[in-house]
Amino acid sequence: MAQNLYSPRVRLGNWNEDIYLEEELMKDFLEKREKGQLLIQRNRRLKENLLRPMQLSISEDGYVHCGDKVMLVNSDYPETEAHLVLGGDLSLCMTPDEIQAHLSDELEVPCGLSAAQTKIPVGRNTFIILSEDRNAMGQVLRYGQNFCLAITGGFEGKMLYLSSDHRTLLKSSKRSWLQEVYLTDEVSYLNCWQAAFLDPQLRLEYEGYPIPANAKVIINHCHTNRGLAAHRHLFLSTYFGKEAEVAAHTHLDSHRVEKPRNHWMLVTGNPRKDLSTMLDLPKPPAEDSRALEQATKALEQAVDPGVQ
């Protein structure tokens, strides 16, 4: 098959048509650039919104309230069931589909979720706590109370809700094939969640008590009674790199107690200007280490009374 190896400037063959085609392509490129429809422009706007710095709510009384902006963090723990895991504190993040993110600068619904190694509050990991009736703004959130978790993703006039539904053959999580967790703009009972006390033996006693900020809780889906879980051993290749899968499944040990995969903290902001979240505070010395030191000193004095 013959191939034209010359440019349109060399007037050979259909040189006139090639010149008009190049002019049309240039006009189309300039028109898309003026309207901001180029692929690089769309990606830049999407990343700017999702990674826009956010300000978390500061808890003055130590509790979580309806209307607060928080981060959902699965704190670090030693994973014994898998060799390769994503370590560190993982925060629940909005994760748009990679292909759709390249085609549009708007959020596609439903939108996926993942757990990422980030402690900085940005548009993709800052959630707003809403009551079930949306009218209890400012009231303390309590154990056993239905609430919703909404996120804007850094966009104005856009509100998506953390939702889940029963697993089907066509709808499940990508890696574990368990119950899927996603973000949607539809308001329904599938958006409702509850927080339970961490210790199951004291769970009934704490029913109705205020939820402390930055404390570990169990977050259960009201419709399916499944716990929100972060699977550190199952990796996802997302628009922002390698992150962990998030699903709705209650992982129980041999004592029927939820595993650390289901432990979450509602992290609030830090009143200090140099720190963004309460996770950045230096940890105090462990109380058990102090008790061990005191017991050691008491034993030494009992053996040798002359020891100071």
PDB file of C-alpha atoms in Angstrom:
ATOM      1  CA  MET A   1       0.000   0.000   0.000  1.00  0.00           C
ATOM      2  CA  ALA A   2       1.385   3.372  -1.047  1.00  0.00           C
ATOM      3  CA  GLN A   3       2.088   5.819   1.741  1.00  0.00           C
ATOM      4  CA  ASN A   4       2.672   9.551   1.459  1.00  0.00           C
ATOM      5  CA  LEU A   5       5.979  10.279   3.199  1.00  0.00           C
ATOM      6  CA  TYR A   6       5.915  13.997   2.447  1.00  0.00           C
ATOM      7  CA  SER A   7       4.328  16.822   4.429  1.00  0.00           C
ATOM      8  CA  PRO A   8       1.438  18.881   2.969  1.00  0.00           C
ATOM      9  CA  ARG A   9       3.913  21.669   2.193  1.00  0.00           C
ATOM     10  CA  VAL A  10       5.323  19.443  -0.527  1.00  0.00           C
ATOM     11  CA  ARG A  11       2.468  19.716  -2.972  1.00  0.00           C
ATOM     12  CA  LEU A  12       2.178  16.074  -3.804  1.00  0.00           C
ATOM     13  CA  GLY A  13      -1.032  14.033  -3.781  1.00  0.00           C
ATOM     14  CA  ASN A  14      -3.930  15.362  -1.645  1.00  0.00           C
ATOM     15  CA  TRP A  15      -1.861  18.210  -0.227  1.00  0.00           C
ATOM     16  CA  ASN A  16      -4.758  20.668  -0.243  1.00  0.00           C
ATOM     17  CA  GLU A  17      -7.004  18.350   1.793  1.00  0.00           C
ATOM     18  CA  ASP A  18      -4.198  17.737   4.300  1.00  0.00           C
ATOM     19  CA  ILE A  19      -3.741  21.474   4.831  1.00  0.00           C
ATOM     20  CA  TYR A  20      -7.469  21.983   5.490  1.00  0.00           C
ATOM     21  CA  LEU A  21      -7.461  18.996   7.865  1.00  0.00           C
ATOM     22  CA  GLU A  22      -4.584  20.445   9.906  1.00  0.00           C
ATOM     23  CA  GLU A  23      -6.384  23.795  10.093  1.00  0.00           C
ATOM     24  CA  GLU A  24      -9.567  22.129  11.355  1.00  0.00           C
ATOM     25  CA  LEU A  25      -7.642  20.206  13.983  1.00  0.00           C
ATOM     26  CA  MET A  26      -5.973  23.389  15.181  1.00  0.00           C
ATOM     27  CA  LYS A  27      -9.319  25.212  15.342  1.00  0.00           C
ATOM     28  CA  ASP A  28     -10.834  22.360  17.327  1.00  0.00           C
ATOM     29  CA  PHE A  29      -7.875  22.377  19.741  1.00  0.00           C
ATOM     30  CA  LEU A  30      -8.051  26.145  20.316  1.00  0.00           C
ATOM     31  CA  GLU A  31     -11.818  26.001  20.836  1.00  0.00           C
ATOM     32  CA  LYS A  32     -11.529  23.238  23.451  1.00  0.00           C
ATOM     33  CA  ARG A  33      -8.720  25.091  25.186  1.00  0.00           C
ATOM     34  CA  GLU A  34     -10.805  28.262  25.472  1.00  0.00           C
ATOM     35  CA  LYS A  35     -13.732  26.278  26.924  1.00  0.00           C
ATOM     36  CA  GLY A  36     -11.458  24.321  29.287  1.00  0.00           C
ATOM     37  CA  GLN A  37     -12.390  20.961  27.763  1.00  0.00           C
ATOM     38  CA  LEU A  38      -8.889  19.632  27.183  1.00  0.00           C
ATOM     39  CA  LEU A  39      -7.992  16.421  28.967  1.00  0.00           C
ATOM     40  CA  ILE A  40      -5.174  18.016  30.951  1.00  0.00           C
ATOM     41  CA  GLN A  41      -7.457  20.884  32.015  1.00  0.00           C
ATOM     42  CA  ARG A  42     -10.156  18.477  33.222  1.00  0.00           C
ATOM     43  CA  ASN A  43      -7.661  16.418  35.197  1.00  0.00           C
ATOM     44  CA  ARG A  44      -6.191  19.534  36.783  1.00  0.00           C
ATOM     45  CA  ARG A  45      -9.606  20.794  37.932  1.00  0.00           C
ATOM     46  CA  LEU A  46     -10.579  17.388  39.320  1.00  0.00           C
ATOM     47  CA  LYS A  47      -7.356  17.041  41.294  1.00  0.00           C
ATOM     48  CA  GLU A  48      -7.583  20.613  42.586  1.00  0.00           C
ATOM     49  CA  ASN A  49     -11.063  19.915  43.993  1.00  0.00           C
ATOM     50  CA  LEU A  50     -10.319  16.485  45.454  1.00  0.00           C
ATOM     51  CA  LEU A  51      -7.043  17.645  47.006  1.00  0.00           C
ATOM     52  CA  ARG A  52      -8.328  21.017  48.185  1.00  0.00           C
ATOM     53  CA  PRO A  53      -7.296  21.611  51.848  1.00  0.00           C
ATOM     54  CA  MET A  54     -10.215  21.378  54.268  1.00  0.00           C
ATOM     55  CA  GLN A  55     -10.696  22.486  57.874  1.00  0.00           C
ATOM     56  CA  LEU A  56     -12.000  19.901  60.319  1.00  0.00           C
ATOM     57  CA  SER A  57     -14.381  20.823  63.120  1.00  0.00           C
ATOM     58  CA  ILE A  58     -12.879  21.410  66.562  1.00  0.00           C
ATOM     59  CA  SER A  59     -14.635  19.621  69.422  1.00  0.00           C
ATOM     60  CA  GLU A  60     -14.847  21.925  72.438  1.00  0.00           C
ATOM     61  CA  ASP A  61     -16.587  19.421  74.743  1.00  0.00           C
ATOM     62  CA  GLY A  62     -14.745  16.319  73.512  1.00  0.00           C
ATOM     63  CA  TYR A  63     -17.730  14.791  71.682  1.00  0.00           C
ATOM     64  CA  VAL A  64     -18.844  14.463  68.075  1.00  0.00           C
ATOM     65  CA  HIS A  65     -21.782  16.575  66.883  1.00  0.00           C
ATOM     66  CA  CYS A  66     -24.119  16.548  63.914  1.00  0.00           C
ATOM     67  CA  GLY A  67     -22.751  18.934  61.312  1.00  0.00           C
ATOM     68  CA  ASP A  68     -19.101  18.353  62.264  1.00  0.00           C
ATOM     69  CA  LYS A  69     -16.496  17.831  59.574  1.00  0.00           C
ATOM     70  CA  VAL A  70     -14.398  14.793  60.451  1.00  0.00           C
ATOM     71  CA  MET A  71     -12.071  12.208  58.973  1.00  0.00           C
ATOM     72  CA  LEU A  72     -12.788   8.482  59.259  1.00  0.00           C
ATOM     73  CA  VAL A  73      -9.474   6.849  60.182  1.00  0.00           C
ATOM     74  CA  ASN A  74      -8.609   3.187  60.612  1.00  0.00           C
ATOM     75  CA  SER A  75      -5.631   3.368  62.974  1.00  0.00           C
ATOM     76  CA  ASP A  76      -2.486   1.323  62.409  1.00  0.00           C
ATOM     77  CA  TYR A  77      -2.275  -2.179  63.872  1.00  0.00           C
ATOM     78  CA  PRO A  78      -0.104  -5.282  63.297  1.00  0.00           C
ATOM     79  CA  GLU A  79      -1.779  -7.395  60.620  1.00  0.00           C
ATOM     80  CA  THR A  80      -1.114 -11.101  61.237  1.00  0.00           C
ATOM     81  CA  GLU A  81      -3.329 -12.601  58.538  1.00  0.00           C
ATOM     82  CA  ALA A  82      -1.371 -11.278  55.561  1.00  0.00           C
ATOM     83  CA  HIS A  83       2.258 -10.572  54.691  1.00  0.00           C
ATOM     84  CA  LEU A  84       1.846  -7.583  52.357  1.00  0.00           C
ATOM     85  CA  VAL A  85      -0.314  -4.856  53.869  1.00  0.00           C
ATOM     86  CA  LEU A  86      -0.713  -1.096  53.629  1.00  0.00           C
ATOM     87  CA  GLY A  87       0.621   0.148  56.966  1.00  0.00           C
ATOM     88  CA  GLY A  88       0.006   3.331  58.906  1.00  0.00           C
ATOM     89  CA  ASP A  89      -3.210   5.179  59.671  1.00  0.00           C
ATOM     90  CA  LEU A  90      -5.648   4.884  56.753  1.00  0.00           C
ATOM     91  CA  SER A  91      -8.384   7.442  56.118  1.00  0.00           C
ATOM     92  CA  LEU A  92     -11.577   6.774  54.184  1.00  0.00           C
ATOM     93  CA  CYS A  93     -11.315   8.565  50.823  1.00  0.00           C
ATOM     94  CA  MET A  94     -13.446   9.245  47.785  1.00  0.00           C
ATOM     95  CA  THR A  95     -11.981   7.432  44.779  1.00  0.00           C
ATOM     96  CA  PRO A  96     -13.448   8.242  41.352  1.00  0.00           C
ATOM     97  CA  ASP A  97     -13.101   5.743  38.539  1.00  0.00           C
ATOM     98  CA  GLU A  98      -9.790   6.274  36.733  1.00  0.00           C
ATOM     99  CA  ILE A  99     -11.260   6.100  33.222  1.00  0.00           C
ATOM    100  CA  GLN A 100     -14.188   8.383  34.031  1.00  0.00           C
ATOM    101  CA  ALA A 101     -11.809  10.803  35.751  1.00  0.00           C
ATOM    102  CA  HIS A 102      -9.930  11.236  32.465  1.00  0.00           C
ATOM    103  CA  LEU A 103     -13.128  11.794  30.474  1.00  0.00           C
ATOM    104  CA  SER A 104     -14.907  14.273  32.734  1.00  0.00           C
ATOM    105  CA  ASP A 105     -14.053  16.833  35.386  1.00  0.00           C
ATOM    106  CA  GLU A 106     -17.294  16.102  37.262  1.00  0.00           C
ATOM    107  CA  LEU A 107     -17.849  13.344  39.823  1.00  0.00           C
ATOM    108  CA  GLU A 108     -19.537  10.262  38.453  1.00  0.00           C
ATOM    109  CA  VAL A 109     -22.296   8.670  40.548  1.00  0.00           C
ATOM    110  CA  PRO A 110     -21.994   6.158  42.099  1.00  0.00           C
ATOM    111  CA  CYS A 111     -18.433   6.905  43.185  1.00  0.00           C
ATOM    112  CA  GLY A 112     -16.028   4.424  44.761  1.00  0.00           C
ATOM    113  CA  LEU A 113     -14.163   4.530  48.060  1.00  0.00           C
ATOM    114  CA  SER A 114     -10.780   3.419  49.341  1.00  0.00           C
ATOM    115  CA  ALA A 115      -8.476   3.756  52.350  1.00  0.00           C
ATOM    116  CA  ALA A 116      -5.351   5.875  51.802  1.00  0.00           C
ATOM    117  CA  GLN A 117      -2.264   6.745  53.825  1.00  0.00           C
ATOM    118  CA  THR A 118      -3.036  10.404  54.374  1.00  0.00           C
ATOM    119  CA  LYS A 119      -3.542  12.389  57.574  1.00  0.00           C
ATOM    120  CA  ILE A 120      -4.127  15.750  55.904  1.00  0.00           C
ATOM    121  CA  PRO A 121      -7.801  16.762  55.606  1.00  0.00           C
ATOM    122  CA  VAL A 122      -8.591  17.365  51.945  1.00  0.00           C
ATOM    123  CA  GLY A 123     -11.704  17.322  49.812  1.00  0.00           C
ATOM    124  CA  ARG A 124     -11.669  13.582  49.192  1.00  0.00           C
ATOM    125  CA  ASN A 125     -11.433  12.446  52.833  1.00  0.00           C
ATOM    126  CA  THR A 126     -13.416  15.068  54.807  1.00  0.00           C
ATOM    127  CA  PHE A 127     -16.919  13.877  55.736  1.00  0.00           C
ATOM    128  CA  ILE A 128     -19.835  15.766  57.247  1.00  0.00           C
ATOM    129  CA  ILE A 129     -21.922  14.066  59.951  1.00  0.00           C
ATOM    130  CA  LEU A 130     -25.630  14.553  59.324  1.00  0.00           C
ATOM    131  CA  SER A 131     -28.564  13.398  61.422  1.00  0.00           C
ATOM    132  CA  GLU A 132     -31.236  11.206  59.882  1.00  0.00           C
ATOM    133  CA  ASP A 133     -33.779  14.041  59.742  1.00  0.00           C
ATOM    134  CA  ARG A 134     -31.110  16.664  58.798  1.00  0.00           C
ATOM    135  CA  ASN A 135     -32.544  19.016  61.461  1.00  0.00           C
ATOM    136  CA  ALA A 136     -30.376  18.204  64.474  1.00  0.00           C
ATOM    137  CA  MET A 137     -27.371  20.329  63.547  1.00  0.00           C
ATOM    138  CA  GLY A 138     -25.087  20.951  66.503  1.00  0.00           C
ATOM    139  CA  GLN A 139     -26.538  18.200  68.697  1.00  0.00           C
ATOM    140  CA  VAL A 140     -24.281  15.547  70.199  1.00  0.00           C
ATOM    141  CA  LEU A 141     -24.080  12.286  68.250  1.00  0.00           C
ATOM    142  CA  ARG A 142     -24.857   9.235  70.411  1.00  0.00           C
ATOM    143  CA  TYR A 143     -24.219   5.508  70.293  1.00  0.00           C
ATOM    144  CA  GLY A 144     -27.037   3.716  68.472  1.00  0.00           C
ATOM    145  CA  GLN A 145     -28.290   6.876  66.751  1.00  0.00           C
ATOM    146  CA  ASN A 146     -28.836   6.806  63.003  1.00  0.00           C
ATOM    147  CA  PHE A 147     -26.672   9.268  61.080  1.00  0.00           C
ATOM    148  CA  CYS A 148     -25.370   9.885  57.574  1.00  0.00           C
ATOM    149  CA  LEU A 149     -21.882  10.607  56.307  1.00  0.00           C
ATOM    150  CA  ALA A 150     -21.805  13.112  53.456  1.00  0.00           C
ATOM    151  CA  ILE A 151     -18.919  14.431  51.388  1.00  0.00           C
ATOM    152  CA  THR A 152     -18.558  17.208  48.845  1.00  0.00           C
ATOM    153  CA  GLY A 153     -15.207  16.185  47.393  1.00  0.00           C
ATOM    154  CA  GLY A 154     -14.178  19.843  47.220  1.00  0.00           C
ATOM    155  CA  PHE A 155     -16.998  20.657  44.768  1.00  0.00           C
ATOM    156  CA  GLU A 156     -19.547  23.373  45.427  1.00  0.00           C
ATOM    157  CA  GLY A 157     -23.191  22.345  45.307  1.00  0.00           C
ATOM    158  CA  LYS A 158     -22.313  18.641  45.231  1.00  0.00           C
ATOM    159  CA  MET A 159     -23.235  16.317  48.108  1.00  0.00           C
ATOM    160  CA  LEU A 160     -22.677  12.563  48.069  1.00  0.00           C
ATOM    161  CA  TYR A 161     -23.672  10.134  50.825  1.00  0.00           C
ATOM    162  CA  LEU A 162     -21.881   7.038  52.110  1.00  0.00           C
ATOM    163  CA  SER A 163     -24.131   4.111  51.180  1.00  0.00           C
ATOM    164  CA  SER A 164     -24.199   0.349  50.932  1.00  0.00           C
ATOM    165  CA  ASP A 165     -26.560  -2.457  49.967  1.00  0.00           C
ATOM    166  CA  HIS A 166     -26.737  -6.237  49.955  1.00  0.00           C
ATOM    167  CA  ARG A 167     -24.224  -8.051  47.787  1.00  0.00           C
ATOM    168  CA  THR A 168     -25.434  -9.459  44.472  1.00  0.00           C
ATOM    169  CA  LEU A 169     -23.815 -11.309  41.587  1.00  0.00           C
ATOM    170  CA  LEU A 170     -23.466  -8.040  39.683  1.00  0.00           C
ATOM    171  CA  LYS A 171     -22.663  -5.716  42.578  1.00  0.00           C
ATOM    172  CA  SER A 172     -19.893  -6.372  45.103  1.00  0.00           C
ATOM    173  CA  SER A 173     -16.496  -5.044  46.164  1.00  0.00           C
ATOM    174  CA  LYS A 174     -13.717  -5.338  43.601  1.00  0.00           C
ATOM    175  CA  ARG A 175     -11.176  -7.496  45.429  1.00  0.00           C
ATOM    176  CA  SER A 176     -12.875  -9.341  48.293  1.00  0.00           C
ATOM    177  CA  TRP A 177     -16.282  -9.761  46.572  1.00  0.00           C
ATOM    178  CA  LEU A 178     -17.963  -8.687  49.795  1.00  0.00           C
ATOM    179  CA  GLN A 179     -20.643  -6.057  50.282  1.00  0.00           C
ATOM    180  CA  GLU A 180     -19.799  -2.896  48.373  1.00  0.00           C
ATOM    181  CA  VAL A 181     -19.536   0.588  49.877  1.00  0.00           C
ATOM    182  CA  TYR A 182     -20.048   3.555  47.570  1.00  0.00           C
ATOM    183  CA  LEU A 183     -21.056   7.219  47.365  1.00  0.00           C
ATOM    184  CA  THR A 184     -24.345   8.309  45.839  1.00  0.00           C
ATOM    185  CA  ASP A 185     -26.456  11.455  45.604  1.00  0.00           C
ATOM    186  CA  GLU A 186     -29.721   9.603  46.311  1.00  0.00           C
ATOM    187  CA  VAL A 187     -31.144  10.111  49.807  1.00  0.00           C
ATOM    188  CA  SER A 188     -32.531   6.853  51.212  1.00  0.00           C
ATOM    189  CA  TYR A 189     -32.320   4.466  54.148  1.00  0.00           C
ATOM    190  CA  LEU A 190     -29.211   2.973  52.511  1.00  0.00           C
ATOM    191  CA  ASN A 191     -27.351   6.094  53.706  1.00  0.00           C
ATOM    192  CA  CYS A 192     -27.969   5.411  57.421  1.00  0.00           C
ATOM    193  CA  TRP A 193     -25.206   4.204  59.755  1.00  0.00           C
ATOM    194  CA  GLN A 194     -24.799   3.678  63.497  1.00  0.00           C
ATOM    195  CA  ALA A 195     -21.815   3.825  65.832  1.00  0.00           C
ATOM    196  CA  ALA A 196     -21.361   1.112  68.466  1.00  0.00           C
ATOM    197  CA  PHE A 197     -19.079   0.997  71.503  1.00  0.00           C
ATOM    198  CA  LEU A 198     -15.832  -0.860  70.893  1.00  0.00           C
ATOM    199  CA  ASP A 199     -16.185  -3.387  73.746  1.00  0.00           C
ATOM    200  CA  PRO A 200     -19.145  -5.710  72.998  1.00  0.00           C
ATOM    201  CA  GLN A 201     -19.607  -6.528  76.703  1.00  0.00           C
ATOM    202  CA  LEU A 202     -20.317  -2.852  77.483  1.00  0.00           C
ATOM    203  CA  ARG A 203     -22.157  -2.063  74.251  1.00  0.00           C
ATOM    204  CA  LEU A 204     -25.655  -2.122  75.727  1.00  0.00           C
ATOM    205  CA  GLU A 205     -24.605  -0.028  78.720  1.00  0.00           C
ATOM    206  CA  TYR A 206     -23.216   2.700  76.453  1.00  0.00           C
ATOM    207  CA  GLU A 207     -26.304   2.811  74.222  1.00  0.00           C
ATOM    208  CA  GLY A 208     -27.466   6.427  74.059  1.00  0.00           C
ATOM    209  CA  TYR A 209     -24.247   7.906  75.492  1.00  0.00           C
ATOM    210  CA  PRO A 210     -22.416  10.658  73.557  1.00  0.00           C
ATOM    211  CA  ILE A 211     -19.679   9.490  71.188  1.00  0.00           C
ATOM    212  CA  PRO A 212     -16.237  10.850  72.147  1.00  0.00           C
ATOM    213  CA  ALA A 213     -14.201  12.441  69.396  1.00  0.00           C
ATOM    214  CA  ASN A 214     -11.073  10.612  68.198  1.00  0.00           C
ATOM    215  CA  ALA A 215     -12.101   7.378  69.976  1.00  0.00           C
ATOM    216  CA  LYS A 216     -12.317   3.968  68.307  1.00  0.00           C
ATOM    217  CA  VAL A 217     -15.864   2.889  67.436  1.00  0.00           C
ATOM    218  CA  ILE A 218     -17.630   0.323  65.268  1.00  0.00           C
ATOM    219  CA  ILE A 219     -19.584   1.837  62.357  1.00  0.00           C
ATOM    220  CA  ASN A 220     -22.448  -0.436  61.246  1.00  0.00           C
ATOM    221  CA  HIS A 221     -24.735  -0.099  58.248  1.00  0.00           C
ATOM    222  CA  CYS A 222     -28.344   0.109  59.438  1.00  0.00           C
ATOM    223  CA  HIS A 223     -29.980  -1.698  56.496  1.00  0.00           C
ATOM    224  CA  THR A 224     -27.604  -4.680  56.290  1.00  0.00           C
ATOM    225  CA  ASN A 225     -26.049  -4.652  59.807  1.00  0.00           C
ATOM    226  CA  ARG A 226     -22.556  -4.935  58.310  1.00  0.00           C
ATOM    227  CA  GLY A 227     -19.553  -3.110  59.734  1.00  0.00           C
ATOM    228  CA  LEU A 228     -17.430  -0.724  57.737  1.00  0.00           C
ATOM    229  CA  ALA A 229     -14.055  -2.407  57.164  1.00  0.00           C
ATOM    230  CA  ALA A 230     -10.670  -1.485  55.686  1.00  0.00           C
ATOM    231  CA  HIS A 231      -8.871  -4.363  53.949  1.00  0.00           C
ATOM    232  CA  ARG A 232      -5.195  -3.446  54.192  1.00  0.00           C
ATOM    233  CA  HIS A 233      -4.102  -6.615  52.404  1.00  0.00           C
ATOM    234  CA  LEU A 234      -6.197  -5.955  49.289  1.00  0.00           C
ATOM    235  CA  PHE A 235      -4.724  -3.217  47.116  1.00  0.00           C
ATOM    236  CA  LEU A 236      -6.492  -1.019  44.571  1.00  0.00           C
ATOM    237  CA  SER A 237      -4.828   0.852  41.739  1.00  0.00           C
ATOM    238  CA  THR A 238      -6.624   4.191  41.959  1.00  0.00           C
ATOM    239  CA  TYR A 239      -6.386   7.618  40.395  1.00  0.00           C
ATOM    240  CA  PHE A 240      -4.040   8.596  43.273  1.00  0.00           C
ATOM    241  CA  GLY A 241      -1.896   5.455  43.423  1.00  0.00           C
ATOM    242  CA  LYS A 242      -1.996   2.251  45.487  1.00  0.00           C
ATOM    243  CA  GLU A 243      -4.667   2.265  48.184  1.00  0.00           C
ATOM    244  CA  ALA A 244      -6.593  -0.308  50.236  1.00  0.00           C
ATOM    245  CA  GLU A 245     -10.065  -1.659  49.623  1.00  0.00           C
ATOM    246  CA  VAL A 246     -13.030  -0.632  51.773  1.00  0.00           C
ATOM    247  CA  ALA A 247     -16.085  -2.857  52.154  1.00  0.00           C
ATOM    248  CA  ALA A 248     -19.047  -3.483  54.454  1.00  0.00           C
ATOM    249  CA  HIS A 249     -18.353  -6.700  56.362  1.00  0.00           C
ATOM    250  CA  THR A 250     -18.068  -7.534  60.054  1.00  0.00           C
ATOM    251  CA  HIS A 251     -14.836  -9.436  60.766  1.00  0.00           C
ATOM    252  CA  LEU A 252     -15.100 -11.377  64.047  1.00  0.00           C
ATOM    253  CA  ASP A 253     -12.414 -13.267  65.935  1.00  0.00           C
ATOM    254  CA  SER A 254     -12.842 -16.477  67.913  1.00  0.00           C
ATOM    255  CA  HIS A 255     -14.403 -14.514  70.807  1.00  0.00           C
ATOM    256  CA  ARG A 256     -17.016 -12.892  68.531  1.00  0.00           C
ATOM    257  CA  VAL A 257     -15.300  -9.522  68.839  1.00  0.00           C
ATOM    258  CA  GLU A 258     -14.762  -7.188  65.887  1.00  0.00           C
ATOM    259  CA  LYS A 259     -11.250  -7.233  64.492  1.00  0.00           C
ATOM    260  CA  PRO A 260      -9.192  -4.038  64.046  1.00  0.00           C
ATOM    261  CA  ARG A 261     -10.336  -3.921  60.416  1.00  0.00           C
ATOM    262  CA  ASN A 262     -13.681  -2.649  61.726  1.00  0.00           C
ATOM    263  CA  HIS A 263     -12.205  -0.081  64.134  1.00  0.00           C
ATOM    264  CA  TRP A 264     -12.677   3.544  63.052  1.00  0.00           C
ATOM    265  CA  MET A 265     -12.071   6.926  64.624  1.00  0.00           C
ATOM    266  CA  LEU A 266     -14.048  10.104  63.952  1.00  0.00           C
ATOM    267  CA  VAL A 267     -11.059  12.451  63.887  1.00  0.00           C
ATOM    268  CA  THR A 268     -11.667  16.144  64.547  1.00  0.00           C
ATOM    269  CA  GLY A 269      -9.498  19.203  64.025  1.00  0.00           C
ATOM    270  CA  ASN A 270      -6.762  20.454  66.283  1.00  0.00           C
ATOM    271  CA  PRO A 271      -7.084  23.919  67.876  1.00  0.00           C
ATOM    272  CA  ARG A 272      -3.326  24.446  67.521  1.00  0.00           C
ATOM    273  CA  LYS A 273      -2.406  26.215  64.308  1.00  0.00           C
ATOM    274  CA  ASP A 274       0.666  24.119  63.610  1.00  0.00           C
ATOM    275  CA  LEU A 275      -1.319  20.842  63.656  1.00  0.00           C
ATOM    276  CA  SER A 276      -4.221  19.945  61.374  1.00  0.00           C
ATOM    277  CA  THR A 277      -5.824  16.976  63.187  1.00  0.00           C
ATOM    278  CA  MET A 278      -5.848  15.434  66.632  1.00  0.00           C
ATOM    279  CA  LEU A 279      -3.785  12.552  65.240  1.00  0.00           C
ATOM    280  CA  ASP A 280      -0.794  14.890  65.068  1.00  0.00           C
ATOM    281  CA  LEU A 281      -0.652  15.312  68.846  1.00  0.00           C
ATOM    282  CA  PRO A 282       2.314  13.597  70.526  1.00  0.00           C
ATOM    283  CA  LYS A 283       1.231  10.449  72.309  1.00  0.00           C
ATOM    284  CA  PRO A 284       1.564  10.493  76.130  1.00  0.00           C
ATOM    285  CA  PRO A 285       3.579   7.771  77.889  1.00  0.00           C
ATOM    286  CA  ALA A 286       1.655   4.535  78.228  1.00  0.00           C
ATOM    287  CA  GLU A 287       0.002   4.054  81.573  1.00  0.00           C
ATOM    288  CA  ASP A 288       0.976   0.398  81.648  1.00  0.00           C
ATOM    289  CA  SER A 289       4.672   1.306  81.352  1.00  0.00           C
ATOM    290  CA  ARG A 290       4.331   3.655  84.336  1.00  0.00           C
ATOM    291  CA  ALA A 291       2.662   0.908  86.336  1.00  0.00           C
ATOM    292  CA  LEU A 292       5.453  -1.491  85.387  1.00  0.00           C
ATOM    293  CA  GLU A 293       8.107   0.957  86.551  1.00  0.00           C
ATOM    294  CA  GLN A 294       6.320   1.505  89.852  1.00  0.00           C
ATOM    295  CA  ALA A 295       5.957  -2.256  90.381  1.00  0.00           C
ATOM    296  CA  THR A 296       9.659  -2.775  89.626  1.00  0.00           C
ATOM    297  CA  LYS A 297      10.701  -0.098  92.138  1.00  0.00           C
ATOM    298  CA  ALA A 298       8.401  -1.583  94.790  1.00  0.00           C
ATOM    299  CA  LEU A 299       9.902  -5.041  94.221  1.00  0.00           C
ATOM    300  CA  GLU A 300      13.457  -3.685  94.495  1.00  0.00           C
ATOM    301  CA  GLN A 301      12.633  -1.903  97.749  1.00  0.00           C
ATOM    302  CA  ALA A 302      11.053  -5.054  99.157  1.00  0.00           C
ATOM    303  CA  VAL A 303      14.202  -7.087  98.353  1.00  0.00           C
ATOM    304  CA  ASP A 304      16.651  -4.385  99.425  1.00  0.00           C
ATOM    305  CA  PRO A 305      15.141  -1.669 101.681  1.00  0.00           C
ATOM    306  CA  GLY A 306      18.195   0.512 101.103  1.00  0.00           C
ATOM    307  CA  VAL A 307      17.358   1.000  97.412  1.00  0.00           C
ATOM    308  CA  GLN A 308      15.933   4.450  96.695  1.00  0.00           C
TER     309      GLN A 308
END
